[in-house]
Short mmCIF file of N, CA and C in Angstrom, two decimals:
data_model
loop_
_atom_site.label_atom_id
_atom_site.label_comp_id
_atom_site.label_asym_id
_atom_site.label_seq_id
_atom_site.Cartn_x
_atom_site.Cartn_y
_atom_site.Cartn_z
N MET C 1 90.76 143.07 119.76
CA MET C 1 91.29 142.78 121.09
C MET C 1 90.90 141.40 121.59
N LEU C 2 90.00 140.74 120.85
CA LEU C 2 89.55 139.43 121.24
C LEU C 2 90.71 138.42 121.28
N CYS C 3 91.63 138.55 120.34
CA CYS C 3 92.75 137.61 120.26
C CYS C 3 93.70 137.71 121.44
N ARG C 4 93.79 138.89 122.06
CA ARG C 4 94.71 139.06 123.19
C ARG C 4 94.09 138.55 124.49
N GLY C 5 92.82 138.30 124.48
CA GLY C 5 92.12 137.92 125.71
C GLY C 5 92.14 136.44 125.98
N GLY C 6 91.08 135.98 126.61
CA GLY C 6 90.97 134.63 127.11
C GLY C 6 90.98 133.55 126.04
N ILE C 7 90.38 133.81 124.88
CA ILE C 7 90.30 132.77 123.86
C ILE C 7 91.70 132.38 123.39
N TRP C 8 92.53 133.37 123.09
CA TRP C 8 93.89 133.07 122.62
C TRP C 8 94.67 132.29 123.67
N ASN C 9 94.54 132.69 124.92
CA ASN C 9 95.25 131.98 126.00
C ASN C 9 94.77 130.54 126.12
N LYS C 10 93.46 130.32 125.93
CA LYS C 10 92.92 128.95 125.99
C LYS C 10 93.44 128.12 124.84
N VAL C 11 93.48 128.71 123.63
CA VAL C 11 94.00 127.99 122.46
C VAL C 11 95.47 127.65 122.67
N LYS C 12 96.23 128.61 123.17
CA LYS C 12 97.65 128.41 123.42
C LYS C 12 97.88 127.32 124.48
N LYS C 13 97.06 127.35 125.52
CA LYS C 13 97.18 126.36 126.59
C LYS C 13 96.82 124.97 126.05
N PHE C 14 95.75 124.88 125.25
CA PHE C 14 95.36 123.61 124.66
C PHE C 14 96.47 123.07 123.75
N GLY C 15 97.06 123.94 122.94
CA GLY C 15 98.15 123.55 122.06
C GLY C 15 99.34 123.05 122.85
N SER C 16 99.64 123.72 123.94
CA SER C 16 100.77 123.30 124.78
C SER C 16 100.50 121.92 125.40
N ILE C 17 99.28 121.72 125.87
CA ILE C 17 98.91 120.41 126.45
C ILE C 17 99.00 119.34 125.38
N LEU C 18 98.51 119.65 124.18
CA LEU C 18 98.55 118.69 123.08
C LEU C 18 99.99 118.33 122.71
N MET C 19 100.86 119.33 122.62
CA MET C 19 102.26 119.08 122.28
C MET C 19 102.95 118.26 123.37
N ASN C 20 102.73 118.63 124.62
CA ASN C 20 103.35 117.88 125.72
C ASN C 20 102.86 116.44 125.72
N SER C 21 101.57 116.25 125.49
CA SER C 21 101.01 114.90 125.44
C SER C 21 101.62 114.10 124.30
N GLY C 22 101.82 114.73 123.15
CA GLY C 22 102.43 114.06 122.00
C GLY C 22 103.84 113.60 122.30
N VAL C 23 104.63 114.46 122.91
CA VAL C 23 106.00 114.10 123.25
C VAL C 23 106.01 112.96 124.27
N VAL C 24 105.16 113.06 125.28
CA VAL C 24 105.09 112.00 126.30
C VAL C 24 104.66 110.69 125.66
N LEU C 25 103.68 110.73 124.76
CA LEU C 25 103.21 109.51 124.09
C LEU C 25 104.32 108.86 123.26
N VAL C 26 105.06 109.65 122.49
CA VAL C 26 106.14 109.11 121.67
C VAL C 26 107.23 108.50 122.56
N VAL C 27 107.60 109.18 123.62
CA VAL C 27 108.63 108.67 124.54
C VAL C 27 108.13 107.40 125.22
N LEU C 28 106.86 107.39 125.61
CA LEU C 28 106.28 106.22 126.27
C LEU C 28 106.28 105.01 125.35
N ILE C 29 105.83 105.18 124.11
CA ILE C 29 105.81 104.08 123.15
C ILE C 29 107.22 103.56 122.89
N ALA C 30 108.17 104.48 122.70
CA ALA C 30 109.56 104.06 122.49
C ALA C 30 110.09 103.30 123.70
N GLY C 31 109.78 103.77 124.88
CA GLY C 31 110.21 103.10 126.11
C GLY C 31 109.64 101.70 126.24
N VAL C 32 108.35 101.56 125.90
CA VAL C 32 107.70 100.24 125.97
C VAL C 32 108.36 99.29 124.98
N LEU C 33 108.59 99.75 123.74
CA LEU C 33 109.20 98.88 122.74
C LEU C 33 110.62 98.46 123.13
N VAL C 34 111.39 99.40 123.67
CA VAL C 34 112.75 99.07 124.11
C VAL C 34 112.69 98.09 125.29
N SER C 35 111.76 98.32 126.22
CA SER C 35 111.62 97.42 127.37
C SER C 35 111.22 96.02 126.94
N LEU C 36 110.28 95.94 125.99
CA LEU C 36 109.84 94.63 125.50
C LEU C 36 111.01 93.87 124.88
N ARG C 37 111.77 94.56 124.06
CA ARG C 37 112.92 93.90 123.42
C ARG C 37 113.94 93.45 124.46
N GLY C 38 114.10 94.24 125.52
CA GLY C 38 115.00 93.86 126.60
C GLY C 38 114.53 92.61 127.32
N LEU C 39 113.22 92.35 127.28
CA LEU C 39 112.65 91.15 127.90
C LEU C 39 112.57 89.98 126.93
N GLY C 40 113.11 90.17 125.72
CA GLY C 40 113.08 89.10 124.73
C GLY C 40 111.76 89.00 123.99
N ILE C 41 110.99 90.10 123.95
CA ILE C 41 109.70 90.13 123.26
C ILE C 41 109.83 91.04 122.05
N THR C 42 109.42 90.53 120.89
CA THR C 42 109.52 91.30 119.65
C THR C 42 108.13 91.42 119.01
N PRO C 43 107.77 92.64 118.59
CA PRO C 43 106.48 92.81 117.91
C PRO C 43 106.59 92.48 116.42
N TYR C 44 105.54 91.86 115.88
CA TYR C 44 105.44 91.57 114.45
C TYR C 44 104.04 91.91 113.97
N ALA C 45 103.95 92.46 112.77
CA ALA C 45 102.65 92.75 112.16
C ALA C 45 102.16 91.51 111.44
N VAL C 46 100.87 91.22 111.57
CA VAL C 46 100.25 90.09 110.87
C VAL C 46 99.86 90.58 109.47
N LEU C 47 100.43 89.96 108.44
CA LEU C 47 100.25 90.42 107.07
C LEU C 47 99.29 89.56 106.24
N SER C 48 98.99 88.35 106.72
CA SER C 48 98.10 87.49 105.94
C SER C 48 97.02 86.91 106.85
N GLY C 49 96.02 86.33 106.24
CA GLY C 49 94.90 85.76 106.98
C GLY C 49 95.07 84.30 107.32
N SER C 50 96.27 83.75 107.16
CA SER C 50 96.47 82.31 107.37
C SER C 50 96.22 81.87 108.82
N MET C 51 96.28 82.78 109.77
CA MET C 51 96.04 82.42 111.17
C MET C 51 94.75 83.03 111.71
N ALA C 52 93.88 83.53 110.82
CA ALA C 52 92.60 84.09 111.26
C ALA C 52 91.72 82.94 111.77
N PRO C 53 90.91 83.15 112.73
CA PRO C 53 90.66 84.40 113.45
C PRO C 53 91.57 84.62 114.65
N THR C 54 92.48 83.66 114.91
CA THR C 54 93.36 83.80 116.08
C THR C 54 94.18 85.07 116.01
N TYR C 55 94.80 85.32 114.84
CA TYR C 55 95.61 86.52 114.63
C TYR C 55 95.11 87.20 113.36
N PRO C 56 94.15 88.13 113.47
CA PRO C 56 93.60 88.78 112.27
C PRO C 56 94.63 89.64 111.54
N VAL C 57 94.44 89.76 110.23
CA VAL C 57 95.30 90.63 109.42
C VAL C 57 95.28 92.03 110.03
N GLY C 58 96.46 92.64 110.11
CA GLY C 58 96.58 93.99 110.68
C GLY C 58 96.82 94.01 112.17
N SER C 59 96.83 92.85 112.81
CA SER C 59 97.11 92.79 114.24
C SER C 59 98.61 92.89 114.48
N LEU C 60 98.95 93.20 115.70
CA LEU C 60 100.34 93.18 116.14
C LEU C 60 100.45 92.03 117.12
N ILE C 61 101.36 91.10 116.86
CA ILE C 61 101.58 90.03 117.83
C ILE C 61 102.90 90.28 118.55
N LEU C 62 102.91 89.98 119.82
CA LEU C 62 104.12 90.09 120.63
C LEU C 62 104.66 88.68 120.80
N VAL C 63 105.89 88.48 120.36
CA VAL C 63 106.49 87.14 120.34
C VAL C 63 107.62 87.07 121.37
N GLN C 64 107.47 86.12 122.29
CA GLN C 64 108.47 85.88 123.34
C GLN C 64 109.46 84.84 122.84
N LYS C 65 110.76 85.11 123.00
CA LYS C 65 111.77 84.11 122.62
C LYS C 65 111.52 82.85 123.44
N GLU C 66 111.63 81.72 122.75
CA GLU C 66 111.45 80.43 123.41
C GLU C 66 112.24 79.38 122.65
N LYS C 67 112.79 78.42 123.38
CA LYS C 67 113.56 77.36 122.75
C LYS C 67 112.61 76.44 121.99
N ALA C 68 113.04 76.01 120.82
CA ALA C 68 112.21 75.14 119.98
C ALA C 68 111.86 73.84 120.71
N GLN C 69 112.76 73.34 121.54
CA GLN C 69 112.53 72.09 122.24
C GLN C 69 111.36 72.18 123.22
N ASP C 70 110.97 73.40 123.61
CA ASP C 70 109.90 73.58 124.59
C ASP C 70 108.50 73.62 123.97
N PHE C 71 108.41 73.59 122.65
CA PHE C 71 107.11 73.66 121.99
C PHE C 71 106.42 72.30 121.98
N GLN C 72 105.09 72.35 121.93
CA GLN C 72 104.25 71.16 121.86
C GLN C 72 103.35 71.26 120.63
N VAL C 73 102.78 70.14 120.22
CA VAL C 73 101.78 70.16 119.15
C VAL C 73 100.62 71.07 119.58
N ASP C 74 100.10 71.84 118.65
CA ASP C 74 99.02 72.83 118.82
C ASP C 74 99.52 74.20 119.30
N ASP C 75 100.80 74.33 119.63
CA ASP C 75 101.33 75.65 119.99
C ASP C 75 101.51 76.49 118.73
N PRO C 76 101.20 77.79 118.81
CA PRO C 76 101.59 78.66 117.70
C PRO C 76 103.09 78.93 117.80
N VAL C 77 103.75 79.05 116.65
CA VAL C 77 105.19 79.27 116.63
C VAL C 77 105.50 80.33 115.58
N THR C 78 106.38 81.24 115.92
CA THR C 78 106.84 82.25 114.97
C THR C 78 108.25 81.85 114.53
N PHE C 79 108.45 81.85 113.21
CA PHE C 79 109.71 81.35 112.68
C PHE C 79 110.10 82.09 111.41
N VAL C 80 111.39 81.94 111.03
CA VAL C 80 111.89 82.47 109.78
C VAL C 80 111.65 81.40 108.73
N LEU C 81 110.94 81.78 107.66
CA LEU C 81 110.51 80.82 106.64
C LEU C 81 111.59 80.49 105.62
N ASP C 82 112.32 81.52 105.15
CA ASP C 82 113.21 81.30 104.01
C ASP C 82 114.40 82.25 104.05
N GLN C 83 115.21 82.19 102.99
CA GLN C 83 116.42 83.02 102.91
C GLN C 83 116.10 84.52 102.83
N SER C 84 114.89 84.86 102.41
CA SER C 84 114.54 86.29 102.36
C SER C 84 114.10 86.79 103.74
N LEU C 85 114.24 85.93 104.73
CA LEU C 85 113.95 86.24 106.14
C LEU C 85 112.48 86.59 106.39
N THR C 86 111.58 85.97 105.63
CA THR C 86 110.15 86.13 105.85
C THR C 86 109.80 85.51 107.19
N VAL C 87 109.08 86.26 108.03
CA VAL C 87 108.68 85.76 109.34
C VAL C 87 107.22 85.32 109.26
N VAL C 88 106.94 84.12 109.78
CA VAL C 88 105.61 83.53 109.72
C VAL C 88 105.23 83.02 111.10
N THR C 89 103.95 83.09 111.41
CA THR C 89 103.42 82.45 112.61
C THR C 89 102.36 81.46 112.17
N HIS C 90 102.57 80.18 112.46
CA HIS C 90 101.61 79.13 112.19
C HIS C 90 101.55 78.20 113.40
N ARG C 91 100.65 77.25 113.35
CA ARG C 91 100.47 76.33 114.47
C ARG C 91 101.21 75.02 114.19
N ILE C 92 101.82 74.46 115.22
CA ILE C 92 102.54 73.19 115.11
C ILE C 92 101.51 72.06 115.05
N VAL C 93 101.62 71.21 114.02
CA VAL C 93 100.72 70.05 113.90
C VAL C 93 101.47 68.74 114.09
N GLU C 94 102.79 68.81 113.99
CA GLU C 94 103.59 67.59 114.15
C GLU C 94 105.02 67.99 114.54
N ILE C 95 105.64 67.20 115.39
CA ILE C 95 107.03 67.46 115.81
C ILE C 95 107.88 66.24 115.49
N ASP C 96 109.02 66.46 114.83
CA ASP C 96 109.99 65.40 114.57
C ASP C 96 111.25 65.77 115.35
N ARG C 97 111.37 65.24 116.55
CA ARG C 97 112.50 65.60 117.43
C ARG C 97 113.82 65.08 116.87
N ASP C 98 113.80 63.96 116.15
CA ASP C 98 115.03 63.41 115.57
C ASP C 98 115.59 64.36 114.51
N LYS C 99 114.73 64.88 113.64
CA LYS C 99 115.15 65.80 112.58
C LYS C 99 115.14 67.25 113.06
N GLN C 100 114.75 67.45 114.31
CA GLN C 100 114.64 68.78 114.90
C GLN C 100 113.86 69.73 113.99
N SER C 101 112.61 69.31 113.75
CA SER C 101 111.75 70.13 112.89
C SER C 101 110.28 69.99 113.28
N PHE C 102 109.51 70.98 112.84
CA PHE C 102 108.06 70.99 113.03
C PHE C 102 107.38 70.94 111.67
N ILE C 103 106.19 70.38 111.64
CA ILE C 103 105.28 70.57 110.51
C ILE C 103 104.24 71.56 111.04
N THR C 104 103.96 72.59 110.26
CA THR C 104 103.05 73.66 110.70
C THR C 104 101.91 73.83 109.71
N ARG C 105 100.90 74.56 110.16
CA ARG C 105 99.76 74.89 109.31
C ARG C 105 99.10 76.15 109.89
N GLY C 106 98.68 77.01 109.00
CA GLY C 106 97.90 78.16 109.43
C GLY C 106 96.51 77.72 109.84
N ASP C 107 95.94 78.35 110.85
CA ASP C 107 94.61 77.98 111.35
C ASP C 107 93.55 78.05 110.24
N ALA C 108 93.70 78.98 109.30
CA ALA C 108 92.71 79.16 108.24
C ALA C 108 93.04 78.31 107.00
N ASN C 109 94.12 77.56 107.04
CA ASN C 109 94.53 76.75 105.89
C ASN C 109 94.02 75.32 106.02
N ASN C 110 93.78 74.67 104.89
CA ASN C 110 93.28 73.29 104.88
C ASN C 110 94.39 72.25 104.82
N VAL C 111 95.59 72.67 104.46
CA VAL C 111 96.71 71.73 104.31
C VAL C 111 97.91 72.22 105.10
N ASN C 112 98.77 71.27 105.46
CA ASN C 112 100.01 71.60 106.16
C ASN C 112 100.93 72.40 105.24
N ASP C 113 101.83 73.16 105.86
CA ASP C 113 102.83 73.90 105.08
C ASP C 113 103.73 72.90 104.35
N GLY C 114 104.23 73.31 103.18
CA GLY C 114 104.99 72.42 102.31
C GLY C 114 106.37 72.05 102.81
N THR C 115 106.97 72.88 103.64
CA THR C 115 108.33 72.59 104.11
C THR C 115 108.35 72.57 105.64
N PRO C 116 109.20 71.72 106.20
CA PRO C 116 109.29 71.69 107.67
C PRO C 116 109.98 72.96 108.19
N VAL C 117 109.69 73.26 109.44
CA VAL C 117 110.34 74.37 110.13
C VAL C 117 111.41 73.76 111.03
N TYR C 118 112.67 74.08 110.76
CA TYR C 118 113.76 73.55 111.57
C TYR C 118 113.91 74.36 112.85
N PHE C 119 114.25 73.67 113.90
CA PHE C 119 114.37 74.30 115.22
C PHE C 119 115.21 75.58 115.17
N GLU C 120 116.26 75.56 114.36
CA GLU C 120 117.16 76.73 114.30
C GLU C 120 116.47 77.98 113.73
N ASN C 121 115.32 77.80 113.07
CA ASN C 121 114.60 78.93 112.48
C ASN C 121 113.51 79.49 113.39
N VAL C 122 113.35 78.91 114.57
CA VAL C 122 112.31 79.35 115.50
C VAL C 122 112.71 80.68 116.15
N ILE C 123 111.77 81.61 116.13
CA ILE C 123 111.97 82.89 116.82
C ILE C 123 111.38 82.83 118.21
N GLY C 124 110.14 82.35 118.31
CA GLY C 124 109.50 82.26 119.61
C GLY C 124 108.02 81.97 119.51
N LYS C 125 107.33 82.28 120.61
CA LYS C 125 105.92 81.97 120.74
C LYS C 125 105.11 83.25 120.94
N PRO C 126 104.04 83.44 120.16
CA PRO C 126 103.19 84.62 120.38
C PRO C 126 102.56 84.56 121.77
N ILE C 127 102.64 85.69 122.49
CA ILE C 127 102.06 85.73 123.83
C ILE C 127 100.91 86.74 123.94
N ALA C 128 100.77 87.60 122.93
CA ALA C 128 99.68 88.58 122.95
C ALA C 128 99.39 89.03 121.53
N VAL C 129 98.15 89.41 121.30
CA VAL C 129 97.74 89.95 120.00
C VAL C 129 97.01 91.26 120.24
N LEU C 130 97.40 92.29 119.50
CA LEU C 130 96.81 93.63 119.62
C LEU C 130 96.20 94.00 118.28
N PRO C 131 94.86 93.91 118.17
CA PRO C 131 94.20 94.17 116.88
C PRO C 131 94.52 95.56 116.33
N PHE C 132 94.68 95.64 115.02
CA PHE C 132 94.90 96.86 114.23
C PHE C 132 96.26 97.53 114.42
N LEU C 133 96.97 97.24 115.49
CA LEU C 133 98.25 97.92 115.72
C LEU C 133 99.34 97.48 114.75
N GLY C 134 99.14 96.35 114.10
CA GLY C 134 100.08 95.91 113.07
C GLY C 134 100.10 96.87 111.89
N TYR C 135 98.93 97.42 111.53
CA TYR C 135 98.86 98.41 110.47
C TYR C 135 99.69 99.64 110.84
N VAL C 136 99.57 100.06 112.10
CA VAL C 136 100.32 101.22 112.58
C VAL C 136 101.82 100.93 112.54
N MET C 137 102.21 99.75 113.01
CA MET C 137 103.63 99.39 113.03
C MET C 137 104.20 99.35 111.61
N ARG C 138 103.45 98.77 110.68
CA ARG C 138 103.93 98.72 109.29
C ARG C 138 104.09 100.11 108.72
N TRP C 139 103.13 100.99 109.00
CA TRP C 139 103.21 102.35 108.48
C TRP C 139 104.40 103.09 109.10
N VAL C 140 104.54 102.99 110.41
CA VAL C 140 105.64 103.68 111.10
C VAL C 140 106.99 103.14 110.64
N SER C 141 107.05 101.85 110.29
CA SER C 141 108.29 101.23 109.84
C SER C 141 108.63 101.55 108.39
N SER C 142 107.66 102.08 107.65
CA SER C 142 107.92 102.43 106.25
C SER C 142 108.76 103.70 106.19
N PRO C 143 109.48 103.92 105.09
CA PRO C 143 110.28 105.15 104.99
C PRO C 143 109.44 106.42 105.17
N ALA C 144 108.28 106.48 104.54
CA ALA C 144 107.43 107.67 104.68
C ALA C 144 106.96 107.84 106.12
N GLY C 145 106.58 106.73 106.75
CA GLY C 145 106.12 106.79 108.14
C GLY C 145 107.21 107.25 109.08
N MET C 146 108.44 106.73 108.87
CA MET C 146 109.57 107.14 109.72
C MET C 146 109.85 108.63 109.58
N ILE C 147 109.81 109.12 108.35
CA ILE C 147 110.07 110.54 108.12
C ILE C 147 109.00 111.39 108.79
N ILE C 148 107.74 110.99 108.65
CA ILE C 148 106.65 111.77 109.25
C ILE C 148 106.74 111.73 110.77
N VAL C 149 106.96 110.55 111.35
CA VAL C 149 107.06 110.44 112.81
C VAL C 149 108.24 111.25 113.32
N LEU C 150 109.38 111.15 112.65
CA LEU C 150 110.55 111.93 113.04
C LEU C 150 110.26 113.42 112.93
N GLY C 151 109.60 113.82 111.86
CA GLY C 151 109.23 115.23 111.68
C GLY C 151 108.31 115.72 112.79
N VAL C 152 107.33 114.89 113.16
CA VAL C 152 106.40 115.28 114.24
C VAL C 152 107.16 115.41 115.56
N VAL C 153 108.05 114.47 115.84
CA VAL C 153 108.83 114.53 117.08
C VAL C 153 109.70 115.79 117.10
N VAL C 154 110.38 116.07 116.00
CA VAL C 154 111.22 117.27 115.92
C VAL C 154 110.35 118.52 116.09
N PHE C 155 109.19 118.54 115.42
CA PHE C 155 108.28 119.67 115.54
C PHE C 155 107.82 119.87 116.98
N LEU C 156 107.41 118.76 117.64
CA LEU C 156 106.92 118.87 119.01
C LEU C 156 108.02 119.37 119.96
N ILE C 157 109.20 118.80 119.83
CA ILE C 157 110.30 119.23 120.70
C ILE C 157 110.70 120.67 120.39
N GLY C 158 110.77 120.99 119.10
CA GLY C 158 111.08 122.37 118.71
C GLY C 158 110.05 123.36 119.23
N SER C 159 108.78 122.98 119.17
CA SER C 159 107.71 123.85 119.68
C SER C 159 107.85 124.07 121.17
N LEU C 160 108.21 123.02 121.89
CA LEU C 160 108.41 123.16 123.33
C LEU C 160 109.59 124.09 123.63
N VAL C 161 110.66 123.93 122.88
CA VAL C 161 111.83 124.79 123.09
C VAL C 161 111.49 126.24 122.76
N ILE C 162 110.85 126.47 121.63
CA ILE C 162 110.47 127.84 121.23
C ILE C 162 109.52 128.44 122.24
N ASP C 163 108.54 127.66 122.70
CA ASP C 163 107.60 128.15 123.70
C ASP C 163 108.34 128.54 124.98
N GLY C 164 109.32 127.72 125.38
CA GLY C 164 110.11 128.05 126.57
C GLY C 164 110.91 129.33 126.39
N ILE C 165 111.49 129.51 125.20
CA ILE C 165 112.26 130.73 124.93
C ILE C 165 111.34 131.95 124.95
N LEU C 166 110.19 131.85 124.30
CA LEU C 166 109.25 132.97 124.28
C LEU C 166 108.73 133.30 125.68
N GLU C 167 108.47 132.28 126.46
CA GLU C 167 108.01 132.50 127.84
C GLU C 167 109.09 133.19 128.67
N HIS C 168 110.35 132.78 128.46
CA HIS C 168 111.46 133.40 129.17
C HIS C 168 111.60 134.87 128.78
N LYS C 169 111.50 135.15 127.47
CA LYS C 169 111.59 136.55 127.00
C LYS C 169 110.45 137.38 127.55
N LYS C 170 109.27 136.78 127.63
CA LYS C 170 108.10 137.50 128.17
C LYS C 170 108.35 137.87 129.63
N LYS C 171 108.89 136.95 130.41
CA LYS C 171 109.19 137.22 131.81
C LYS C 171 110.27 138.29 131.94
N GLU C 172 111.28 138.23 131.06
CA GLU C 172 112.33 139.25 131.07
C GLU C 172 111.76 140.63 130.75
N ASN C 173 110.88 140.70 129.77
CA ASN C 173 110.24 141.98 129.41
C ASN C 173 109.39 142.52 130.55
N LEU C 174 108.68 141.65 131.25
CA LEU C 174 107.88 142.10 132.39
C LEU C 174 108.77 142.63 133.50
N LYS C 175 109.95 141.99 133.71
CA LYS C 175 110.89 142.46 134.73
C LYS C 175 111.37 143.87 134.39
N HIS C 176 111.70 144.07 133.11
CA HIS C 176 112.21 145.39 132.68
C HIS C 176 111.12 146.46 132.74
N GLU C 177 109.89 146.10 132.47
CA GLU C 177 108.79 147.06 132.52
C GLU C 177 108.51 147.49 133.95
N LYS C 178 108.65 146.58 134.92
CA LYS C 178 108.40 146.88 136.33
C LYS C 178 109.54 147.69 136.93
N ALA C 179 110.73 147.58 136.36
CA ALA C 179 111.89 148.27 136.91
C ALA C 179 111.91 149.74 136.56
#
């Protein structure tokens, strides 16, 4: 009879709170990401140590769209590096306004990058760095991560629906027992 008493109800209540919190957290994170993109801010995971310690490996940087003409020497800039659409963030060390290009270098590197960054390849300027969240973003963006996150969301929503159905049936049964 222990399971029908207070302990089971506490476990059930804790599970319900946990599920509700999970759904709220997922919706909140999705809302923040959509809002950021609406403001012209895009998150990127830091994959190399070329900008350490400013942007440590595994960090998430938030990049605000900005016109290339507005950058100055010493500004960090996020840009598309090549045809494979590799995104890089390095610091501007020289500007050639006539050729509309930058010379860049990673903070942890001893030499300038080998090719100039043309203004047309500029994405924007990092405005915030969130340590370790880049690892999370990379995992969630992977096929396995997407499947697991989607599965958890479906499970949480399904659990809420099933819990609501069971609660409704319980109330209906109590009505019939009292009648």
